[in-house]
Coordinates of C-alpha atoms and ligand atoms in Angstrom, one line a residue:
M1 CA -17.9 -80.7 -53.3
A2 CA -18.2 -77.2 -51.7
L3 CA -15.2 -76.0 -49.8
A4 CA -14.8 -72.9 -47.6
I5 CA -11.3 -71.4 -47.5
Y6 CA -10.6 -68.6 -45.0
G7 CA -8.3 -65.7 -45.4
T8 CA -8.5 -62.0 -44.6
G9 CA -11.3 -59.9 -46.1
V10 CA -9.6 -56.8 -47.4
S11 CA -12.3 -55.3 -49.5
S12 CA -15.9 -56.0 -48.6
G13 CA -18.6 -57.0 -51.0
I14 CA -19.6 -60.3 -52.6
A15 CA -18.4 -61.6 -56.0
I16 CA -19.9 -64.7 -57.6
G17 CA -18.1 -66.0 -60.7
R18 CA -15.8 -68.6 -62.2
A19 CA -12.3 -68.8 -60.9
H20 CA -9.4 -67.9 -63.1
V21 CA -6.4 -69.4 -61.4
V22 CA -3.0 -67.8 -62.2
R23 CA -0.2 -70.1 -61.2
G24 CA 3.4 -69.3 -60.8
R25 CA 4.3 -70.3 -64.4
R26 CA 7.8 -71.7 -63.5
L27 CA 6.2 -74.4 -61.4
D28 CA 4.1 -75.6 -64.3
T29 CA 6.7 -75.4 -67.0
Q30 CA 8.7 -78.5 -67.3
E31 CA 10.5 -80.0 -70.3
H32 CA 8.7 -82.8 -72.2
P33 CA 10.5 -84.3 -75.1
I34 CA 8.2 -84.8 -78.2
E35 CA 8.3 -87.0 -81.2
P36 CA 9.5 -85.5 -84.5
D37 CA 5.9 -85.9 -86.0
Q38 CA 4.5 -83.9 -83.1
V39 CA 6.7 -80.8 -83.8
D40 CA 4.2 -79.2 -86.2
R41 CA 1.3 -79.7 -83.8
E42 CA 3.4 -78.2 -80.9
V43 CA 4.4 -75.2 -83.1
R44 CA 0.7 -74.7 -83.9
R45 CA -0.1 -74.7 -80.2
F46 CA 2.5 -72.1 -79.6
R47 CA 1.4 -69.9 -82.4
L48 CA -2.3 -70.1 -81.4
A49 CA -1.3 -69.1 -77.8
V50 CA 0.6 -66.1 -79.0
G51 CA -2.3 -65.1 -81.3
R52 CA -4.8 -65.4 -78.4
A53 CA -2.5 -63.5 -76.0
S54 CA -2.2 -60.7 -78.6
E55 CA -5.9 -60.6 -79.4
D56 CA -6.6 -60.5 -75.7
L57 CA -4.5 -57.5 -75.2
R58 CA -5.9 -55.7 -78.3
R59 CA -9.4 -56.4 -77.0
V60 CA -8.6 -54.9 -73.6
R61 CA -7.0 -52.0 -75.3
R62 CA -10.1 -51.4 -77.5
Q63 CA -12.5 -51.6 -74.5
L64 CA -10.6 -49.1 -72.3
P65 CA -12.7 -46.0 -71.5
A66 CA -11.6 -42.8 -73.2
D67 CA -10.3 -41.3 -69.9
T68 CA -7.9 -44.2 -69.2
P69 CA -4.6 -42.9 -68.0
V70 CA -2.1 -42.8 -70.9
E71 CA 0.4 -44.9 -69.0
V72 CA -2.0 -47.8 -69.0
T73 CA -2.7 -47.6 -72.8
E74 CA 1.1 -47.2 -73.5
F75 CA 1.8 -50.2 -71.4
L76 CA -0.7 -52.3 -73.4
D77 CA 0.6 -51.0 -76.8
I78 CA 4.2 -52.0 -75.8
H79 CA 3.1 -55.5 -74.9
V80 CA 1.2 -56.0 -78.2
L81 CA 4.4 -54.9 -80.1
M82 CA 6.5 -57.3 -78.1
L83 CA 4.2 -60.2 -78.9
E84 CA 4.7 -59.4 -82.6
D85 CA 8.5 -59.2 -82.3
S86 CA 10.2 -62.3 -83.8
S87 CA 12.1 -62.9 -80.6
I88 CA 8.8 -63.8 -79.0
A89 CA 6.6 -64.6 -82.0
D90 CA 9.1 -66.9 -83.8
A91 CA 12.2 -67.9 -81.8
P92 CA 10.3 -70.4 -79.5
A93 CA 9.0 -72.2 -82.6
E94 CA 12.5 -72.7 -83.8
I95 CA 13.5 -74.1 -80.3
I96 CA 10.5 -76.5 -80.5
A97 CA 11.8 -77.8 -83.8
E98 CA 15.5 -77.9 -82.9
Q99 CA 15.1 -79.4 -79.4
Q100 CA 11.9 -81.4 -80.0
C101 CA 10.4 -80.1 -76.8
N102 CA 7.0 -78.8 -75.6
A103 CA 5.9 -75.2 -76.3
E104 CA 6.0 -74.2 -72.6
W105 CA 9.6 -75.3 -72.2
A106 CA 10.7 -73.5 -75.4
I107 CA 9.0 -70.3 -74.5
N108 CA 10.5 -70.4 -71.1
L109 CA 13.9 -70.9 -72.5
Q110 CA 13.6 -68.0 -74.8
C111 CA 12.2 -65.9 -71.9
D112 CA 15.4 -66.6 -69.9
R113 CA 17.6 -65.7 -72.9
L114 CA 15.7 -62.4 -73.5
K115 CA 15.8 -61.4 -69.9
A116 CA 19.5 -62.1 -69.6
V117 CA 20.1 -59.8 -72.6
F118 CA 18.0 -57.0 -71.0
E119 CA 19.5 -57.4 -67.6
E120 CA 22.9 -56.9 -69.0
M121 CA 22.0 -53.5 -70.2
E122 CA 23.5 -50.4 -68.6
D123 CA 20.5 -48.2 -69.2
P124 CA 17.9 -48.7 -66.4
Y125 CA 15.0 -48.1 -68.8
I126 CA 16.1 -50.8 -71.1
R127 CA 17.0 -53.1 -68.2
S128 CA 13.5 -52.7 -66.9
R129 CA 12.2 -54.3 -70.1
A130 CA 13.1 -57.6 -68.5
N131 CA 9.9 -57.4 -66.5
D132 CA 7.8 -56.8 -69.6
V133 CA 9.3 -59.9 -71.2
D134 CA 8.2 -61.8 -68.1
Q135 CA 4.7 -60.4 -68.2
V136 CA 4.2 -60.8 -72.0
I137 CA 5.5 -64.4 -71.9
G138 CA 3.3 -65.0 -68.8
R139 CA 0.3 -64.2 -71.0
V140 CA 1.3 -66.7 -73.7
L141 CA 1.9 -69.4 -71.0
N142 CA -1.5 -68.6 -69.5
Q143 CA -3.1 -69.2 -72.9
L144 CA -1.3 -72.5 -73.1
A145 CA -2.5 -73.4 -69.6
A146 CA -6.1 -72.4 -70.4
E147 CA -6.2 -74.6 -73.5
G148 CA -9.3 -76.8 -73.7
A149 CA -10.5 -75.6 -70.3
D150 CA -13.2 -73.4 -71.3
D151 CA -16.1 -71.7 -72.6
Y152 CA -14.8 -68.3 -71.5
V153 CA -11.7 -68.0 -73.5
G154 CA -12.9 -65.1 -75.7
E155 CA -13.7 -63.1 -72.5
H156 CA -10.6 -63.8 -70.6
Y157 CA -11.0 -61.9 -67.4
R158 CA -14.4 -60.2 -67.5
G159 CA -16.6 -61.4 -64.6
L160 CA -14.0 -63.9 -63.3
V161 CA -12.7 -64.1 -59.8
L162 CA -8.9 -64.0 -60.1
V163 CA -7.0 -66.4 -57.9
A164 CA -3.3 -65.7 -57.7
E165 CA -0.3 -66.1 -55.4
D166 CA 0.1 -62.3 -55.2
V167 CA -0.9 -59.3 -57.3
D168 CA 1.1 -56.0 -57.2
P169 CA -0.8 -52.7 -57.4
A170 CA 0.2 -52.1 -61.1
S171 CA -1.1 -55.5 -62.3
F172 CA -4.2 -55.1 -60.2
L173 CA -5.1 -51.9 -62.0
L174 CA -4.8 -53.7 -65.3
L175 CA -6.9 -56.6 -64.1
Y176 CA -9.5 -54.1 -62.9
Q177 CA -9.6 -52.6 -66.3
E178 CA -10.0 -56.0 -67.8
G179 CA -13.2 -56.5 -65.7
I180 CA -12.4 -59.1 -63.0
A181 CA -15.2 -59.5 -60.5
G182 CA -13.1 -60.2 -57.4
L183 CA -9.6 -61.0 -56.2
V184 CA -8.3 -63.9 -54.1
T185 CA -4.6 -64.0 -53.2
E186 CA -2.5 -66.4 -51.2
H187 CA -0.4 -63.5 -49.8
G188 CA -1.0 -59.9 -48.8
G189 CA -3.1 -58.2 -46.2
P190 CA -5.5 -55.3 -45.7
L191 CA -2.8 -52.6 -45.7
S192 CA -1.1 -53.6 -48.9
H193 CA -1.6 -51.0 -51.6
T194 CA -3.4 -53.6 -53.7
A195 CA -5.9 -54.0 -50.9
I196 CA -6.3 -50.2 -50.6
L197 CA -6.9 -50.0 -54.4
A198 CA -9.4 -52.8 -54.2
R199 CA -11.4 -51.0 -51.6
S200 CA -11.3 -47.7 -53.4
L201 CA -12.5 -49.5 -56.6
K202 CA -15.1 -51.4 -54.7
M203 CA -13.7 -54.7 -55.8
P204 CA -14.4 -57.6 -53.3
A205 CA -11.1 -59.1 -52.3
V206 CA -9.8 -61.7 -49.9
M207 CA -6.0 -62.1 -49.2
G208 CA -3.8 -64.3 -47.2
L209 CA -5.8 -67.4 -48.4
R210 CA -3.2 -70.0 -48.0
N211 CA -3.3 -72.9 -50.5
A212 CA -5.8 -71.1 -52.7
L213 CA -4.0 -72.2 -55.8
R214 CA -4.1 -75.8 -54.7
L215 CA -7.7 -75.8 -53.5
I216 CA -9.5 -73.8 -56.2
N217 CA -9.7 -75.2 -59.7
E218 CA -9.6 -73.2 -62.9
G219 CA -13.2 -72.5 -64.1
E220 CA -14.8 -73.6 -60.9
L221 CA -17.7 -71.4 -59.6
V222 CA -16.6 -69.5 -56.5
V223 CA -18.3 -67.1 -54.1
L224 CA -16.0 -64.6 -52.5
D225 CA -17.2 -62.8 -49.4
G226 CA -14.9 -59.9 -48.8
Q227 CA -16.6 -59.0 -45.5
R228 CA -16.0 -62.4 -43.8
G229 CA -12.8 -63.1 -45.6
V230 CA -14.0 -66.4 -47.0
T231 CA -14.0 -68.0 -50.4
L232 CA -16.4 -70.8 -51.2
A233 CA -15.4 -73.0 -54.0
D234 CA -18.0 -75.0 -55.9
P235 CA -20.9 -73.8 -53.6
G236 CA -24.2 -75.7 -53.6
R237 CA -27.5 -74.1 -54.8
T238 CA -28.6 -73.1 -51.2
V239 CA -25.3 -71.3 -50.6
Q240 CA -25.6 -69.5 -54.0
R241 CA -29.1 -68.4 -53.2
H242 CA -28.0 -67.1 -49.8
Y243 CA -25.3 -65.0 -51.3
R244 CA -27.5 -63.7 -54.1
E245 CA -29.9 -62.6 -51.4
K246 CA -27.0 -60.9 -49.5
L247 CA -26.0 -59.1 -52.7
R248 CA -29.6 -57.8 -52.9
Q249 CA -29.6 -56.7 -49.3
E250 CA -26.3 -54.9 -49.8
S251 CA -27.6 -53.0 -52.7
A252 CA -30.7 -52.0 -50.5
R253 CA -28.3 -50.9 -47.8
Q254 CA -26.4 -48.8 -50.2
S255 CA -29.6 -47.1 -51.4
L256 CA -30.5 -46.3 -47.8
L257 CA -27.0 -44.8 -47.3
Q258 CA -27.7 -42.4 -50.1
Q259 CA -29.9 -40.4 -47.7
V260 CA -26.8 -39.1 -45.9
R261 CA -25.3 -37.9 -49.2
R262 CA -26.9 -34.5 -48.9
Q263 CA -26.4 -34.1 -45.2
P264 CA -23.7 -31.9 -43.7
T265 CA -21.1 -33.9 -41.7
Q266 CA -21.6 -32.9 -38.1
T267 CA -22.1 -34.6 -34.8
V268 CA -25.4 -34.6 -32.9
D269 CA -24.1 -31.7 -30.7
R270 CA -23.4 -29.8 -33.9
C271 CA -19.6 -30.0 -34.1
P272 CA -18.6 -29.8 -37.8
I273 CA -16.3 -32.5 -38.9
R274 CA -14.3 -32.3 -42.2
L275 CA -14.6 -35.4 -44.4
Q276 CA -12.2 -35.5 -47.3
A277 CA -11.4 -38.1 -49.9
N278 CA -8.3 -40.2 -50.5
V279 CA -7.8 -40.2 -54.2
D280 CA -5.6 -42.9 -55.9
L281 CA -6.8 -42.5 -59.4
A282 CA -8.4 -39.6 -61.3
E283 CA -11.5 -41.8 -61.6
D284 CA -12.0 -41.6 -57.8
M285 CA -13.0 -38.0 -58.1
A286 CA -16.5 -38.6 -59.5
L287 CA -17.5 -40.7 -56.5
A288 CA -15.8 -38.3 -54.1
K289 CA -17.8 -35.4 -55.5
L290 CA -21.1 -37.4 -55.6
N291 CA -20.6 -38.4 -51.9
G292 CA -19.8 -34.8 -50.9
A293 CA -16.1 -34.9 -50.0
Q294 CA -14.9 -31.6 -48.7
G295 CA -11.6 -31.7 -50.6
V296 CA -8.9 -34.2 -51.4
G297 CA -7.2 -35.2 -48.2
L298 CA -4.6 -37.4 -49.9
F299 CA -3.7 -37.8 -53.5
R300 CA -1.2 -40.7 -53.9
T301 CA 0.9 -39.4 -56.8
E302 CA 3.0 -42.6 -57.1
Y303 CA 0.2 -44.2 -59.1
L304 CA 1.1 -41.8 -61.9
F305 CA 4.5 -43.5 -62.1
L306 CA 3.4 -47.1 -62.2
N307 CA 3.1 -49.3 -65.3
R308 CA 5.4 -47.2 -67.4
E309 CA 9.1 -47.1 -68.1
I310 CA 9.7 -43.4 -68.3
P311 CA 8.4 -41.3 -65.4
P312 CA 5.9 -38.6 -66.2
D313 CA 7.6 -35.2 -66.9
E314 CA 6.7 -31.9 -65.2
E315 CA 4.1 -31.0 -67.8
E316 CA 2.3 -34.4 -67.6
Q317 CA 2.4 -34.3 -63.8
F318 CA 1.1 -30.7 -63.8
Q319 CA -1.8 -31.7 -66.0
A320 CA -2.7 -34.6 -63.7
Y321 CA -2.7 -32.3 -60.6
A322 CA -4.5 -29.5 -62.4
A323 CA -7.3 -32.0 -63.2
L324 CA -8.0 -32.3 -59.5
V325 CA -7.7 -28.8 -58.2
G326 CA -10.9 -27.0 -57.3
K327 CA -13.1 -30.0 -58.3
L328 CA -14.5 -30.7 -54.8
G329 CA -16.2 -27.4 -53.9
D330 CA -14.0 -25.0 -51.9
G331 CA -11.9 -27.9 -50.6
A332 CA -8.2 -28.0 -51.0
T333 CA -6.4 -30.7 -53.0
T334 CA -3.7 -32.4 -50.9
I335 CA -1.0 -33.7 -53.2
R336 CA 1.3 -36.1 -51.5
T337 CA 4.8 -36.1 -53.0
L338 CA 6.1 -39.5 -54.3
D339 CA 5.9 -42.4 -51.9
L340 CA 7.7 -45.0 -53.9
G341 CA 9.6 -47.9 -52.4
A342 CA 8.4 -50.8 -50.3
D343 CA 5.5 -52.4 -52.3
K344 CA 5.3 -49.6 -54.9
Q345 CA 8.4 -50.1 -57.0
V346 CA 9.1 -48.4 -60.3
D347 CA 12.1 -49.8 -62.2
S348 CA 13.3 -46.5 -63.4
I349 CA 13.4 -45.0 -59.9
R350 CA 14.4 -48.1 -57.9
A351 CA 16.2 -48.0 -54.6
S352 CA 19.1 -50.4 -55.0
G353 CA 21.3 -52.4 -52.7
S354 CA 20.5 -52.6 -49.0
S355 CA 17.1 -51.0 -49.4
M356 CA 15.9 -54.2 -51.1
I357 CA 16.7 -56.3 -48.1
N358 CA 13.9 -54.6 -46.2
P359 CA 12.3 -52.0 -48.5
A360 CA 9.7 -50.8 -45.9
L361 CA 12.6 -49.6 -43.8
G362 CA 14.8 -48.5 -46.7
L363 CA 15.0 -45.7 -49.2
R364 CA 11.3 -45.0 -49.4
A365 CA 9.0 -42.0 -49.8
V366 CA 10.7 -38.7 -48.8
R367 CA 14.0 -40.5 -48.3
L368 CA 14.0 -41.6 -51.9
C369 CA 12.9 -38.1 -53.1
L370 CA 15.8 -36.5 -51.2
S371 CA 18.2 -38.9 -52.8
E372 CA 16.8 -38.2 -56.3
Q373 CA 16.5 -34.5 -56.0
E374 CA 16.1 -33.8 -59.7
M375 CA 13.0 -36.0 -59.8
F376 CA 11.8 -34.4 -56.6
L377 CA 12.3 -30.9 -57.9
C378 CA 10.4 -31.8 -61.1
Q379 CA 7.4 -33.0 -59.0
L380 CA 7.6 -30.0 -56.7
R381 CA 7.5 -27.6 -59.7
A382 CA 4.5 -29.4 -61.1
I383 CA 2.6 -29.2 -57.8
L384 CA 3.6 -25.5 -57.3
R385 CA 2.3 -24.7 -60.8
A386 CA -1.0 -26.3 -59.8
T387 CA -1.3 -23.9 -56.8
A388 CA -2.1 -21.1 -59.2
L389 CA -5.4 -22.9 -60.1
G390 CA -6.9 -23.2 -56.6
P391 CA -6.2 -24.3 -53.1
V392 CA -3.4 -26.9 -52.9
N393 CA -1.7 -28.6 -50.0
I394 CA 1.7 -30.3 -50.4
L395 CA 2.0 -33.3 -48.2
I396 CA 5.4 -35.0 -47.4
P397 CA 5.3 -38.8 -46.6
M398 CA 7.3 -40.6 -44.0
L399 CA 9.1 -37.8 -42.4
C400 CA 11.1 -38.9 -39.4
N401 CA 13.3 -36.0 -38.4
T402 CA 13.4 -32.3 -38.7
Q403 CA 16.5 -32.4 -40.9
E404 CA 14.5 -34.1 -43.6
L405 CA 11.8 -31.5 -43.1
F406 CA 14.2 -28.6 -43.5
Q407 CA 15.8 -30.2 -46.6
V408 CA 12.3 -30.5 -48.1
K409 CA 11.4 -26.9 -47.3
S410 CA 14.6 -25.6 -48.9
L411 CA 13.8 -27.7 -52.1
V412 CA 10.2 -26.4 -52.2
Q413 CA 11.6 -22.8 -51.9
Q414 CA 14.1 -23.5 -54.7
A415 CA 11.4 -24.8 -57.0
E416 CA 9.2 -21.8 -56.2
R417 CA 12.1 -19.4 -56.8
E418 CA 12.8 -21.1 -60.2
L419 CA 9.2 -20.8 -61.3
R420 CA 8.9 -17.2 -60.2
A421 CA 12.1 -16.3 -62.1
E422 CA 10.5 -17.9 -65.2
Q423 CA 7.4 -15.8 -64.6
V424 CA 5.3 -18.9 -63.9
P425 CA 2.5 -18.1 -61.5
V426 CA 2.5 -19.8 -58.1
G427 CA -0.5 -19.4 -55.7
P428 CA -0.6 -19.7 -52.0
Y429 CA -0.2 -23.3 -50.6
Q430 CA 0.2 -25.1 -47.3
L431 CA 3.0 -27.5 -46.5
G432 CA 2.1 -30.5 -44.4
G433 CA 3.8 -33.7 -43.2
M434 CA 2.6 -37.2 -42.6
I435 CA 3.0 -38.7 -39.2
E436 CA 3.7 -42.3 -40.2
V437 CA 6.7 -43.4 -38.0
P438 CA 6.6 -43.5 -34.2
A439 CA 9.6 -41.1 -34.1
A440 CA 7.5 -38.5 -35.9
A441 CA 4.5 -39.0 -33.6
L442 CA 6.7 -38.7 -30.6
S443 CA 8.1 -35.4 -32.0
A444 CA 4.7 -34.2 -33.3
R445 CA 5.0 -30.9 -31.5
T446 CA 8.2 -30.0 -33.4
F447 CA 6.6 -31.0 -36.7
A448 CA 3.4 -29.2 -35.9
K449 CA 5.3 -26.0 -35.1
N450 CA 7.2 -26.2 -38.4
L451 CA 4.4 -27.2 -40.7
D452 CA 1.0 -25.8 -41.8
F453 CA -0.8 -29.1 -41.1
L454 CA -0.2 -32.8 -40.2
S455 CA -1.8 -35.9 -41.6
I456 CA -1.6 -39.1 -39.7
G457 CA -0.9 -42.2 -41.9
T458 CA -2.1 -45.0 -39.6
N459 CA -1.3 -47.7 -42.2
D460 CA 2.4 -47.1 -41.8
L461 CA 2.2 -45.8 -38.2
I462 CA 0.8 -49.2 -37.2
Q463 CA 3.3 -51.1 -39.4
Y464 CA 6.2 -49.3 -37.9
T465 CA 4.9 -49.2 -34.3
L466 CA 4.1 -52.9 -34.1
A467 CA 7.0 -54.0 -36.4
I468 CA 4.8 -55.8 -38.8
D469 CA 5.4 -55.6 -42.5
R470 CA 2.0 -54.5 -43.9
I471 CA 2.2 -56.7 -46.9
D472 CA 3.3 -59.9 -45.0
D473 CA 0.2 -61.9 -44.3
Q474 CA 2.1 -64.1 -41.9
V475 CA 2.2 -61.3 -39.3
G476 CA -1.1 -59.8 -40.3
Y477 CA -2.7 -61.2 -37.1
L478 CA -0.6 -58.6 -35.2
Y479 CA -2.1 -55.7 -37.0
D480 CA -4.2 -53.9 -34.4
P481 CA -5.3 -50.2 -34.6
L482 CA -6.5 -50.6 -31.0
H483 CA -3.1 -51.5 -29.6
P484 CA -2.5 -49.2 -26.6
A485 CA 0.8 -48.0 -28.2
V486 CA -0.9 -47.0 -31.4
L487 CA -3.7 -45.2 -29.5
K488 CA -1.1 -43.4 -27.4
L489 CA 0.8 -42.2 -30.5
L490 CA -2.5 -40.9 -32.0
Q491 CA -3.3 -39.1 -28.7
I492 CA 0.2 -37.6 -28.5
T493 CA 0.0 -36.3 -32.1
L494 CA -3.5 -34.9 -31.8
D495 CA -2.7 -33.2 -28.5
A496 CA 0.6 -31.8 -29.7
A497 CA -0.9 -30.4 -32.9
G498 CA -3.9 -29.0 -30.9
A499 CA -1.5 -27.3 -28.4
V500 CA 0.1 -25.2 -31.2
G501 CA -3.0 -24.8 -33.3
T502 CA -1.9 -26.9 -36.3
P503 CA -4.7 -28.7 -38.1
V504 CA -4.4 -32.5 -38.2
S505 CA -6.2 -35.0 -40.3
L506 CA -6.1 -38.8 -40.5
C507 CA -5.9 -40.4 -43.9
G508 CA -4.9 -44.0 -43.1
E509 CA -7.4 -46.8 -43.5
M510 CA -8.3 -46.5 -39.8
A511 CA -10.2 -43.3 -40.7
A512 CA -12.4 -45.3 -43.2
D513 CA -13.3 -48.1 -40.8
T514 CA -16.4 -47.1 -38.9
T515 CA -15.4 -49.3 -35.9
Y516 CA -12.9 -46.5 -35.0
T517 CA -14.9 -43.4 -36.0
R518 CA -16.3 -42.6 -32.5
L519 CA -13.0 -43.4 -30.8
L520 CA -11.1 -41.0 -33.1
L521 CA -13.7 -38.3 -32.5
G522 CA -13.3 -38.9 -28.8
L523 CA -9.5 -38.5 -29.1
G524 CA -10.1 -35.1 -30.7
L525 CA -9.9 -35.8 -34.5
R526 CA -12.0 -33.4 -36.5
D527 CA -10.7 -34.2 -40.0
F528 CA -11.0 -37.5 -41.7
S529 CA -9.8 -38.5 -45.2
V530 CA -11.2 -41.7 -46.6
S531 CA -11.7 -43.6 -49.8
P532 CA -14.7 -42.1 -51.7
A533 CA -16.5 -45.5 -51.4
R534 CA -16.5 -45.1 -47.5
L535 CA -17.5 -41.4 -47.3
L536 CA -21.2 -42.1 -46.6
E537 CA -20.6 -44.8 -44.0
V538 CA -18.3 -42.6 -42.0
R539 CA -20.6 -39.6 -42.3
Q540 CA -23.5 -41.7 -41.1
V541 CA -21.6 -42.6 -37.9
V542 CA -20.3 -39.1 -37.3
N543 CA -23.8 -37.7 -37.7
S544 CA -25.1 -40.2 -35.1
T545 CA -22.4 -39.4 -32.5
D546 CA -22.8 -37.0 -29.5
L547 CA -19.3 -35.9 -28.5
S548 CA -20.4 -35.1 -24.9
V549 CA -21.6 -38.7 -24.5
I550 CA -18.4 -40.4 -25.9
S551 CA -15.7 -38.5 -24.0
R552 CA -16.0 -40.5 -20.7
L553 CA -15.9 -43.9 -22.5
T554 CA -12.9 -42.7 -24.7
R555 CA -11.0 -41.9 -21.5
R556 CA -11.7 -45.4 -20.1
I557 CA -10.4 -46.9 -23.4
M558 CA -7.2 -44.9 -23.1
R559 CA -6.7 -46.2 -19.6
A560 CA -7.3 -49.8 -20.5
S561 CA -4.4 -52.1 -21.4
H562 CA -5.9 -55.5 -22.1
P563 CA -6.9 -56.0 -25.8
A564 CA -10.1 -57.8 -25.0
R565 CA -11.1 -55.0 -22.5
I566 CA -10.3 -52.4 -25.1
A567 CA -12.3 -54.2 -27.8
A568 CA -15.3 -54.5 -25.4
L569 CA -15.2 -50.8 -24.5
V570 CA -15.0 -49.8 -28.2
R571 CA -18.1 -52.0 -28.9
E572 CA -19.8 -50.2 -26.0
L573 CA -18.8 -46.8 -27.4
N574 CA -20.2 -47.7 -30.8
E575 CA -23.5 -48.8 -29.2
V576 CA -24.3 -45.7 -27.1
Ligands
PEP601 C1 -0.7 -44.4 -44.4 O1 0.4 -44.9 -44.3 O2 -1.6 -44.5 -43.6 C2 -1.0 -43.8 -45.7 C3 -2.2 -43.1 -45.8 O3 -0.1 -43.8 -46.7 P1 0.0 -45.2 -47.7 O4 -1.1 -46.1 -47.3 O5 0.0 -44.7 -49.1 O6 1.4 -45.7 -47.3
MG602 MG1 1.9 -44.4 -45.7

């Protein structure tokens, strides 16, 4: 029977496909004693599952496009090798025979043993292998769980709607490469980095869908509506027809939007607005160029560090940055220094101890970089080398006091001095800071005076202002870009930067949501940086806005305090 399950739509679009339900494997893995004459059969089950998991990985590896980042291919190669190692390929079979138990139990037992060995290791790189053991064994367990279920075993993920408890950004990238059609998770919200990636890769996704694992069955047809935040399990023919029609309408809307592709971005009263692209992966550049982005307003470098054990060295980073510079007309490439920590963890550069209690408030972003100066200097050298190739901006995330800023400046100078001493060319560059914590917004004037530009990161600014963890769906209902406190901090930042003549852009997700475009223009924002997939929508709204008409309504919004009143005034603003 059809069932509608509601969550939060985090990436619009519709996906229609069979569900692939990924359960927390520990829940499913209990010990079942078996009879001696069942041992051979159980060992065969195990070996078949290992073979399928390995074939699956090899297939994904073969199908990867030629320009796939090397870290993704290496990651897959390591996992294939691990599946061939006797500690995974043979040891569980011995456990099945010795303990006369089911394959799931044996493999879980071996997983715990292997992880214990890795976790004992001093070397953080080797220690981090424990995660790979988990992931590789998870694949074998998935194969065991999928037995007999299916006519889609050969094509494990392609076209499927993945239903999981949670998916971290690194795994999401792999699933994307494997061709999933949509994503449903029980946890997570619109500001999680997985959600941001889903939007930039145009993958329909719904998060915070409680009980999804219980309510959606493996292999069942589902319709996922990323706009409305709903997933329909086992929909009837009429519902399917309705959604196929919606898919058709959406593709017609997208064709209409193409008309603004060649238009300049300017308001009705001819005020030019800069529209840049947020780039998470090198692949984003093609769409950014096609949709006429005037530069890269944010390149999140931390994605270069995910899904690998050894961080990229200076040369590899330089090559990655060089590939972006000068590719979007005359526009600059804004390279943000590492924002690791919180939901973007890398085992080899992991904050330890107290930071893990509340990682969003811990050793994250610039704080982590300042505590790992060698790694930071390596990145700064790579970015500075890229400045010789075209206009580059360096952007520092999560600044909260001027001391951090001066420390960063001195490290940038040190890296530049080193390069010049080595006769390595360094071009002109601008140094900017992100306004992401309320303290920085309230001190925006000082930051504006000491930096070449500011960039407002509303994803974090909202998280830290409203004290809501952006990846915790339980407090997701409190996320509100229109909260008067958030709007005041935006106004303070824009006014402070304006007063000292420092350019300011906004690169949080608020810039990409057309509900807020006019309000942001009314507050004085003239520079937006959004996911390439949203460029045309934002340009369409900018080009239909008359600044002289919206200023009075913007002032009324800023005076209002009641959420319903603010929302009504914003609706009015968007209709004039
Ligand atoms: C932000 O916080 O708004 C931002 C753009 O940075 P990130 O989403 O990567 O934290
Ligand atoms: Mg941020």
